[in-house]
Tab-separated table of N, CA, C and O in Angstrom:
chain	number	residue	atom	x	y	z
B	1	MET	N	-8.146	8.232	7.745
B	1	MET	CA	-8.052	6.529	7.403
B	1	MET	C	-6.774	6.599	8.784
B	1	MET	O	-5.814	6.622	8.313
B	2	SER	N	-6.562	5.389	9.442
B	2	SER	CA	-5.471	5.175	9.914
B	2	SER	C	-5.447	3.628	9.808
B	2	SER	O	-6.030	2.775	10.484
B	3	ASP	N	-4.425	2.556	9.591
B	3	ASP	CA	-3.823	1.352	9.884
B	3	ASP	C	-5.355	0.326	9.527
B	3	ASP	O	-5.706	-0.196	9.893
B	4	THR	N	-5.349	0.626	7.890
B	4	THR	CA	-5.844	-0.230	6.995
B	4	THR	C	-5.302	-1.232	6.352
B	4	THR	O	-5.808	-1.104	5.358
B	5	THR	N	-3.993	-0.788	6.311
B	5	THR	CA	-3.204	-1.654	5.697
B	5	THR	C	-2.999	-2.992	6.505
B	5	THR	O	-2.048	-2.664	7.975
B	6	LYS	N	-3.264	-4.341	5.950
B	6	LYS	CA	-2.098	-5.853	6.491
B	6	LYS	C	-1.275	-5.980	6.256
B	6	LYS	O	-1.629	-5.882	4.591
B	7	ILE	N	-0.374	-6.085	6.808
B	7	ILE	CA	0.909	-6.621	6.341
B	7	ILE	C	1.698	-7.786	6.875
B	7	ILE	O	1.082	-7.830	8.476
B	8	LYS	N	1.554	-8.493	6.459
B	8	LYS	CA	2.848	-9.596	6.639
B	8	LYS	C	4.138	-10.390	6.416
B	8	LYS	O	4.575	-9.763	4.922
B	9	ALA	N	4.745	-9.706	7.415
B	9	ALA	CA	6.738	-9.943	6.514
B	9	ALA	C	6.970	-10.779	7.392
B	9	ALA	O	6.904	-10.945	8.523
B	10	LYS	N	7.972	-11.810	6.429
B	10	LYS	CA	8.372	-13.142	7.158
B	10	LYS	C	10.368	-12.576	5.440
B	10	LYS	O	10.655	-12.427	4.708
B	11	LEU	N	10.719	-13.722	6.952
B	11	LEU	CA	11.911	-13.009	6.766
B	11	LEU	C	12.716	-14.512	6.311
B	11	LEU	O	12.371	-15.470	6.989
B	12	LYS	N	13.386	-15.676	4.552
B	12	LYS	CA	13.747	-16.586	4.668
B	12	LYS	C	15.230	-16.273	3.253
B	12	LYS	O	14.793	-15.043	3.106
B	13	ASP	N	15.491	-17.237	3.947
B	13	ASP	CA	16.943	-17.036	3.088
B	13	ASP	C	18.830	-15.781	3.315
B	13	ASP	O	18.307	-15.375	2.336
B	14	GLY	N	17.776	-15.058	3.515
B	14	GLY	CA	17.579	-14.062	3.977
B	14	GLY	C	17.455	-12.575	3.329
B	14	GLY	O	17.205	-11.226	2.644
B	15	ILE	N	16.193	-12.751	2.466
B	15	ILE	CA	14.926	-12.219	2.202
B	15	ILE	C	14.072	-11.833	2.716
B	15	ILE	O	13.349	-12.383	2.980
B	16	VAL	N	13.423	-10.924	2.965
B	16	VAL	CA	11.666	-10.208	3.160
B	16	VAL	C	11.624	-10.028	2.248
B	16	VAL	O	11.304	-9.322	1.327
B	17	GLU	N	9.577	-11.406	2.540
B	17	GLU	CA	8.366	-11.476	1.423
B	17	GLU	C	7.523	-10.407	1.921
B	17	GLU	O	7.314	-10.831	3.947
B	18	VAL	N	7.521	-9.378	2.184
B	18	VAL	CA	5.882	-7.997	2.160
B	18	VAL	C	5.174	-8.867	1.750
B	18	VAL	O	5.409	-8.865	0.181
B	19	LYS	N	3.810	-8.992	2.024
B	19	LYS	CA	2.154	-9.277	1.337
B	19	LYS	C	1.355	-8.550	2.123
B	19	LYS	O	1.329	-8.018	2.907
B	20	ALA	N	0.766	-7.255	1.468
B	20	ALA	CA	0.168	-6.147	1.835
B	20	ALA	C	-0.734	-5.533	1.434
B	20	ALA	O	-1.232	-6.078	-0.183
B	21	LEU	N	-1.899	-6.253	1.818
B	21	LEU	CA	-3.626	-4.935	2.263
B	21	LEU	C	-3.522	-4.801	2.193
B	21	LEU	O	-4.752	-3.849	2.956
B	22	ALA	N	-4.764	-3.518	1.213
B	22	ALA	CA	-4.441	-2.253	1.023
B	22	ALA	C	-6.554	-1.982	1.367
B	22	ALA	O	-7.348	-2.425	0.468
B	23	THR	N	-6.952	-1.961	2.523
B	23	THR	CA	-9.247	-1.283	2.377
B	23	THR	C	-8.564	0.339	1.671
B	23	THR	O	-8.456	1.295	2.555
B	24	HIS	N	-9.317	0.515	0.744
B	24	HIS	CA	-9.580	1.299	-0.584
B	24	HIS	C	-10.935	1.568	-1.679
B	24	HIS	O	-10.403	0.741	-1.811
B	25	PRO	N	-11.208	2.586	-1.203
B	25	PRO	CA	-12.598	2.514	-2.860
B	25	PRO	C	-11.874	2.101	-3.847
B	25	PRO	O	-12.638	1.441	-4.661
B	26	MET	N	-10.902	2.600	-3.581
B	26	MET	CA	-9.648	2.764	-5.676
B	26	MET	C	-10.732	3.209	-6.787
B	26	MET	O	-11.359	2.455	-7.106
B	27	MET	N	-11.996	4.594	-6.684
B	27	MET	CA	-12.515	4.677	-6.833
B	27	MET	C	-12.719	5.477	-8.248
B	27	MET	O	-11.784	7.049	-8.413
B	28	SER	N	-11.986	5.061	-9.622
B	28	SER	CA	-11.602	5.419	-10.866
B	28	SER	C	-12.431	6.485	-11.163
B	28	SER	O	-13.610	7.087	-10.836
B	29	TYR	N	-11.666	6.937	-12.205
B	29	TYR	CA	-12.340	9.143	-12.378
B	29	TYR	C	-13.572	8.311	-14.046
B	29	TYR	O	-15.074	8.761	-13.743
B	30	GLN	N	-13.813	6.808	-13.972
B	30	GLN	CA	-15.190	6.236	-14.920
B	30	GLN	C	-15.565	5.888	-14.024
B	30	GLN	O	-17.008	6.173	-14.261
B	31	GLU	N	-15.355	5.222	-13.271
B	31	GLU	CA	-16.370	4.511	-11.865
B	31	GLU	C	-17.008	5.874	-10.843
B	31	GLU	O	-18.983	6.013	-10.720
B	32	ALA	N	-16.208	6.680	-10.563
B	32	ALA	CA	-16.751	8.230	-10.091
B	32	ALA	C	-18.281	8.977	-11.028
B	32	ALA	O	-18.990	9.203	-10.677
B	33	GLU	N	-17.452	9.171	-12.184
B	33	GLU	CA	-18.705	10.102	-13.024
B	33	GLU	C	-20.237	8.682	-13.739
B	33	GLU	O	-20.662	9.391	-13.041
B	34	ARG	N	-20.022	7.458	-13.321
B	34	ARG	CA	-21.257	6.831	-13.603
B	34	ARG	C	-21.327	6.887	-11.799
B	34	ARG	O	-23.255	6.883	-12.352
B	35	ALA	N	-20.938	7.312	-10.777
B	35	ALA	CA	-21.337	6.931	-9.999
B	35	ALA	C	-22.152	8.329	-9.374
B	35	ALA	O	-22.764	8.180	-7.971
B	36	LYS	N	-22.069	9.369	-9.754
B	36	LYS	CA	-22.143	10.359	-9.807
B	36	LYS	C	-20.812	11.048	-8.135
B	36	LYS	O	-21.701	11.315	-7.370
B	37	LYS	N	-20.170	10.560	-8.310
B	37	LYS	CA	-18.524	10.630	-6.761
B	37	LYS	C	-18.113	11.248	-6.685
B	37	LYS	O	-17.618	11.346	-9.149
B	38	GLU	N	-17.316	11.567	-6.607
B	38	GLU	CA	-16.078	12.355	-6.436
B	38	GLU	C	-14.791	11.250	-6.512
B	38	GLU	O	-14.695	10.412	-5.725
B	39	ALA	N	-13.785	11.239	-7.549
B	39	ALA	CA	-12.741	9.770	-7.878
B	39	ALA	C	-11.933	10.210	-6.826
B	39	ALA	O	-11.384	11.024	-6.682
B	40	ASN	N	-10.682	9.084	-6.515
B	40	ASN	CA	-10.623	9.388	-5.663
B	40	ASN	C	-9.525	7.535	-5.795
B	40	ASN	O	-10.425	6.597	-5.063
B	41	PHE	N	-7.953	6.693	-5.309
B	41	PHE	CA	-7.427	6.353	-5.316
B	41	PHE	C	-6.514	6.986	-5.015
B	41	PHE	O	-5.507	8.191	-4.730
B	42	ILE	N	-6.003	5.552	-4.859
B	42	ILE	CA	-4.422	5.885	-4.340
B	42	ILE	C	-3.128	5.863	-5.699
B	42	ILE	O	-3.478	5.231	-6.334
B	43	THR	N	-2.184	7.354	-4.514
B	43	THR	CA	-1.384	8.093	-5.212
B	43	THR	C	0.237	7.342	-5.397
B	43	THR	O	0.995	7.688	-6.616
B	44	TYR	N	0.615	7.310	-3.566
B	44	TYR	CA	1.901	6.625	-3.867
B	44	TYR	C	1.374	5.966	-2.896
B	44	TYR	O	0.544	6.042	-1.678
B	45	VAL	N	2.660	5.432	-2.794
B	45	VAL	CA	3.185	4.234	-1.803
B	45	VAL	C	4.561	3.860	-1.153
B	45	VAL	O	5.274	3.782	-2.424
B	46	VAL	N	4.565	3.789	-0.162
B	46	VAL	CA	6.124	4.075	0.174
B	46	VAL	C	6.587	3.159	1.457
B	46	VAL	O	5.410	2.536	2.444
B	47	ALA	N	7.055	2.093	1.615
B	47	ALA	CA	7.002	1.734	2.623
B	47	ALA	C	9.027	1.897	3.468
B	47	ALA	O	9.457	1.456	2.684
B	48	LYS	N	8.888	1.050	4.621
B	48	LYS	CA	10.167	1.578	5.113
B	48	LYS	C	10.740	0.396	6.060
B	48	LYS	O	9.466	0.068	7.059
B	49	VAL	N	11.802	0.433	6.149
B	49	VAL	CA	12.581	0.102	7.777
B	49	VAL	C	13.359	0.659	8.180
B	49	VAL	O	13.918	0.543	7.566
B	50	GLY	N	13.067	0.881	9.327
B	50	GLY	CA	13.744	2.481	10.462
B	50	GLY	C	13.240	3.638	9.590
B	50	GLY	O	12.425	4.348	8.474
B	51	ASP	N	14.971	4.077	9.168
B	51	ASP	CA	14.877	4.960	7.773
B	51	ASP	C	14.604	4.496	6.698
B	51	ASP	O	15.295	5.466	5.340
B	52	LYS	N	15.642	3.442	5.519
B	52	LYS	CA	15.989	1.905	4.723
B	52	LYS	C	14.360	2.795	3.763
B	52	LYS	O	13.509	1.558	4.143
B	53	VAL	N	14.324	2.861	2.609
B	53	VAL	CA	12.970	2.669	2.264
B	53	VAL	C	13.462	1.541	1.375
B	53	VAL	O	15.125	1.329	0.605
B	54	VAL	N	12.742	0.993	1.272
B	54	VAL	CA	12.489	-0.620	1.068
B	54	VAL	C	11.534	-0.447	-0.390
B	54	VAL	O	12.073	-1.729	-1.221
B	55	TYR	N	10.550	-0.028	-0.204
B	55	TYR	CA	10.160	0.160	-1.862
B	55	TYR	C	8.933	0.647	-1.990
B	55	TYR	O	8.884	2.409	-0.690
B	56	GLU	N	9.399	1.738	-2.516
B	56	GLU	CA	8.298	2.554	-3.559
B	56	GLU	C	7.280	2.596	-4.749
B	56	GLU	O	8.193	1.918	-5.780
B	57	ALA	N	6.340	3.683	-4.881
B	57	ALA	CA	5.740	3.480	-6.131
B	57	ALA	C	4.687	3.875	-6.163
B	57	ALA	O	3.853	5.040	-5.636
B	58	SER	N	4.198	5.336	-8.437
B	58	SER	CA	3.374	5.807	-8.475
B	58	SER	C	2.616	5.671	-8.290
B	58	SER	O	2.783	4.489	-9.201
B	59	THR	N	1.105	4.952	-8.215
B	59	THR	CA	0.175	3.911	-8.631
B	59	THR	C	-0.858	5.183	-9.611
B	59	THR	O	-0.946	5.715	-9.260
B	60	SER	N	-1.529	4.547	-10.110
B	60	SER	CA	-2.684	5.298	-10.742
B	60	SER	C	-4.448	4.388	-9.988
B	60	SER	O	-4.215	3.424	-9.566
B	61	GLN	N	-5.084	5.022	-11.080
B	61	GLN	CA	-6.491	4.943	-11.831
B	61	GLN	C	-6.989	2.572	-11.585
B	61	GLN	O	-8.120	3.134	-10.452
B	62	PHE	N	-5.765	2.795	-11.822
B	62	PHE	CA	-6.221	1.118	-12.199
B	62	PHE	C	-5.000	-0.725	-11.270
B	62	PHE	O	-5.951	-1.199	-11.758
B	63	LEU	N	-5.766	0.843	-10.171
B	63	LEU	CA	-5.131	-1.264	-9.453
B	63	LEU	C	-6.887	-0.867	-8.743
B	63	LEU	O	-7.743	-0.219	-9.071
B	64	SER	N	-7.096	-2.513	-8.485
B	64	SER	CA	-8.615	-2.431	-8.043
B	64	SER	C	-8.746	-2.128	-6.709
B	64	SER	O	-7.802	-1.467	-5.799
B	65	LYS	N	-9.854	-2.286	-6.115
B	65	LYS	CA	-10.340	-1.712	-4.516
B	65	LYS	C	-9.904	-2.843	-4.228
B	65	LYS	O	-9.584	-4.053	-4.639
B	66	ASP	N	-9.373	-2.010	-2.639
B	66	ASP	CA	-8.832	-2.882	-1.577
B	66	ASP	C	-7.530	-3.629	-2.133
B	66	ASP	O	-6.984	-4.899	-2.571
B	67	PRO	N	-6.326	-2.924	-2.733
B	67	PRO	CA	-5.138	-3.020	-3.859
B	67	PRO	C	-4.236	-4.446	-2.865
B	67	PRO	O	-4.093	-3.681	-1.521
B	68	TYR	N	-3.256	-5.130	-3.138
B	68	TYR	CA	-2.879	-6.302	-2.880
B	68	TYR	C	-1.219	-6.190	-3.609
B	68	TYR	O	-1.604	-6.088	-4.790
B	69	MET	N	-0.081	-6.020	-2.446
B	69	MET	CA	1.114	-5.731	-2.990
B	69	MET	C	1.230	-6.738	-2.274
B	69	MET	O	1.450	-6.650	-0.789
B	70	LYS	N	2.662	-6.741	-3.499
B	70	LYS	CA	3.896	-7.773	-2.520
B	70	LYS	C	5.715	-7.244	-3.097
B	70	LYS	O	5.397	-6.796	-4.172
B	71	PHE	N	5.814	-7.720	-2.410
B	71	PHE	CA	7.250	-6.955	-2.328
B	71	PHE	C	8.910	-7.508	-1.634
B	71	PHE	O	8.110	-8.045	-1.053
B	72	SER	N	9.750	-8.098	-1.930
B	72	SER	CA	10.795	-8.988	-1.389
B	72	SER	C	11.787	-7.430	-1.394
B	72	SER	O	11.527	-5.617	-2.306
B	73	PHE	N	12.966	-7.531	-0.754
B	73	PHE	CA	14.035	-6.440	-0.060
B	73	PHE	C	15.029	-7.898	0.812
B	73	PHE	O	14.701	-8.955	1.569
B	74	LYS	N	16.668	-7.091	0.706
B	74	LYS	CA	17.455	-7.288	0.917
B	74	LYS	C	17.467	-6.511	2.482
B	74	LYS	O	17.484	-5.275	2.611
B	75	GLY	N	18.001	-6.933	3.682
B	75	GLY	CA	18.757	-6.043	4.503
B	75	GLY	C	18.105	-5.329	6.372
B	75	GLY	O	18.125	-4.475	6.642
B	76	ALA	N	17.065	-6.658	6.457
B	76	ALA	CA	16.197	-6.635	7.797
B	76	ALA	C	16.492	-7.802	7.950
B	76	ALA	O	16.979	-8.406	8.059
B	77	ALA	N	15.993	-7.636	10.100
B	77	ALA	CA	16.089	-9.328	10.190
B	77	ALA	C	14.892	-8.877	11.185
B	77	ALA	O	13.765	-8.263	11.178
B	78	VAL	N	14.499	-10.565	11.285
B	78	VAL	CA	13.702	-11.400	12.141
B	78	VAL	C	13.366	-9.367	13.713
B	78	VAL	O	14.067	-9.313	14.344
B	79	GLY	N	11.884	-8.998	13.308
B	79	GLY	CA	11.529	-8.532	14.487
B	79	GLY	C	11.717	-6.840	13.976
B	79	GLY	O	11.147	-6.484	14.648
B	80	ASP	N	12.573	-6.740	13.307
B	80	ASP	CA	12.790	-5.443	12.075
B	80	ASP	C	11.093	-5.225	12.381
B	80	ASP	O	10.830	-6.027	11.704
B	81	THR	N	10.162	-3.669	12.082
B	81	THR	CA	9.484	-3.266	11.600
B	81	THR	C	9.303	-2.801	10.438
B	81	THR	O	9.596	-2.091	9.898
B	82	VAL	N	8.169	-3.228	9.437
B	82	VAL	CA	8.307	-2.882	8.368
B	82	VAL	C	6.675	-1.720	8.125
B	82	VAL	O	5.744	-1.829	8.909
B	83	VAL	N	6.961	-0.069	7.652
B	83	VAL	CA	5.676	0.190	8.241
B	83	VAL	C	5.811	0.554	6.300
B	83	VAL	O	7.067	1.744	5.647
B	84	ILE	N	3.844	0.809	6.508
B	84	ILE	CA	3.915	1.063	4.833
B	84	ILE	C	2.840	2.086	4.763
B	84	ILE	O	2.080	2.365	5.766
B	85	THR	N	3.229	3.394	4.068
B	85	THR	CA	2.563	4.422	4.453
B	85	THR	C	1.422	4.776	2.836
B	85	THR	O	2.607	4.837	1.619
B	86	TRP	N	0.384	5.056	2.563
B	86	TRP	CA	-0.120	5.391	1.779
B	86	TRP	C	-0.304	6.828	1.212
B	86	TRP	O	-1.264	7.241	2.201
B	87	LYS	N	-0.729	6.784	-0.001
B	87	LYS	CA	-1.454	8.491	0.386
B	87	LYS	C	-2.653	8.715	-0.861
B	87	LYS	O	-2.547	7.428	-2.105
B	88	ASP	N	-3.281	8.768	-0.473
B	88	ASP	CA	-4.669	8.637	-2.043
B	88	ASP	C	-4.566	10.104	-2.882
B	88	ASP	O	-3.911	11.469	-1.804
B	89	LEU	N	-5.709	10.214	-3.636
B	89	LEU	CA	-6.236	11.632	-4.338
B	89	LEU	C	-6.268	12.380	-3.728
B	89	LEU	O	-6.335	13.638	-4.412
B	90	LYS	N	-6.824	12.652	-2.397
B	90	LYS	CA	-7.644	13.301	-2.167
B	90	LYS	C	-6.749	13.951	-1.194
B	90	LYS	O	-6.851	14.448	0.029
B	91	GLY	N	-5.989	13.231	-0.753
B	91	GLY	CA	-3.834	14.221	0.681
B	91	GLY	C	-5.096	12.830	1.477
B	91	GLY	O	-4.190	13.748	2.689
B	92	ASN	N	-6.213	11.973	2.009
B	92	ASN	CA	-5.777	11.339	3.071
B	92	ASN	C	-4.597	10.238	2.705
B	92	ASN	O	-4.024	9.233	1.822
B	93	THR	N	-3.888	9.702	4.193
B	93	THR	CA	-3.564	9.610	4.130
B	93	THR	C	-3.155	7.706	5.075
B	93	THR	O	-4.243	8.401	5.926
B	94	ASP	N	-2.369	7.149	4.803
B	94	ASP	CA	-2.663	5.858	5.915
B	94	ASP	C	-1.575	5.055	6.320
B	94	ASP	O	-0.001	5.834	5.170
B	95	THR	N	-1.306	4.637	7.549
B	95	THR	CA	0.150	4.464	8.052
B	95	THR	C	0.573	2.221	8.991
B	95	THR	O	-0.576	3.304	9.592
B	96	SER	N	0.392	2.193	8.388
B	96	SER	CA	0.535	0.826	8.813
B	96	SER	C	1.700	0.288	8.856
B	96	SER	O	2.901	0.306	8.479
B	97	SER	N	1.162	-0.727	9.846
B	97	SER	CA	3.326	-1.789	9.997
B	97	SER	C	3.391	-3.049	10.593
B	97	SER	O	2.426	-3.438	11.661
B	98	GLY	N	4.027	-4.033	10.446
B	98	GLY	CA	3.285	-4.457	11.081
B	98	GLY	C	5.142	-5.604	11.159
B	98	GLY	O	6.774	-4.684	10.699
B	99	ILE	N	5.456	-6.428	12.158
B	99	ILE	CA	6.603	-7.241	12.396
B	99	ILE	C	7.248	-8.241	10.839
B	99	ILE	O	6.422	-9.413	11.085
B	100	ILE	N	8.712	-8.573	11.536
B	100	ILE	CA	8.928	-8.966	10.141
B	100	ILE	C	9.360	-10.720	11.427
B	100	ILE	O	9.740	-10.029	12.257
B	101	LYS	N	9.324	-11.652	10.440
B	101	LYS	CA	9.050	-13.304	11.640
B	101	LYS	C	9.492	-13.862	11.129
B	101	LYS	O	10.146	-13.732	9.026
């Protein structure tokens, strides 16, 4: 999978607000058991601007399908690129980027 996260990043008063929507089925263990499928959900998310980590989270099966993330940070400028990478239970990864406006 690649580039399946939609990212909007805006700088206002020195703070960058990021809104990200990841495309992932987020199949919990309970749902997988009922559907007779294998569980798979995002387990780790990291966002960077350059080499600087601006957001990092370990996640669980309790996020909804196509999870929405919102976070903010300081120390970036208009035109910088926010890169979000996530990893799921099966080891799949996705890296998407967005320009700060």
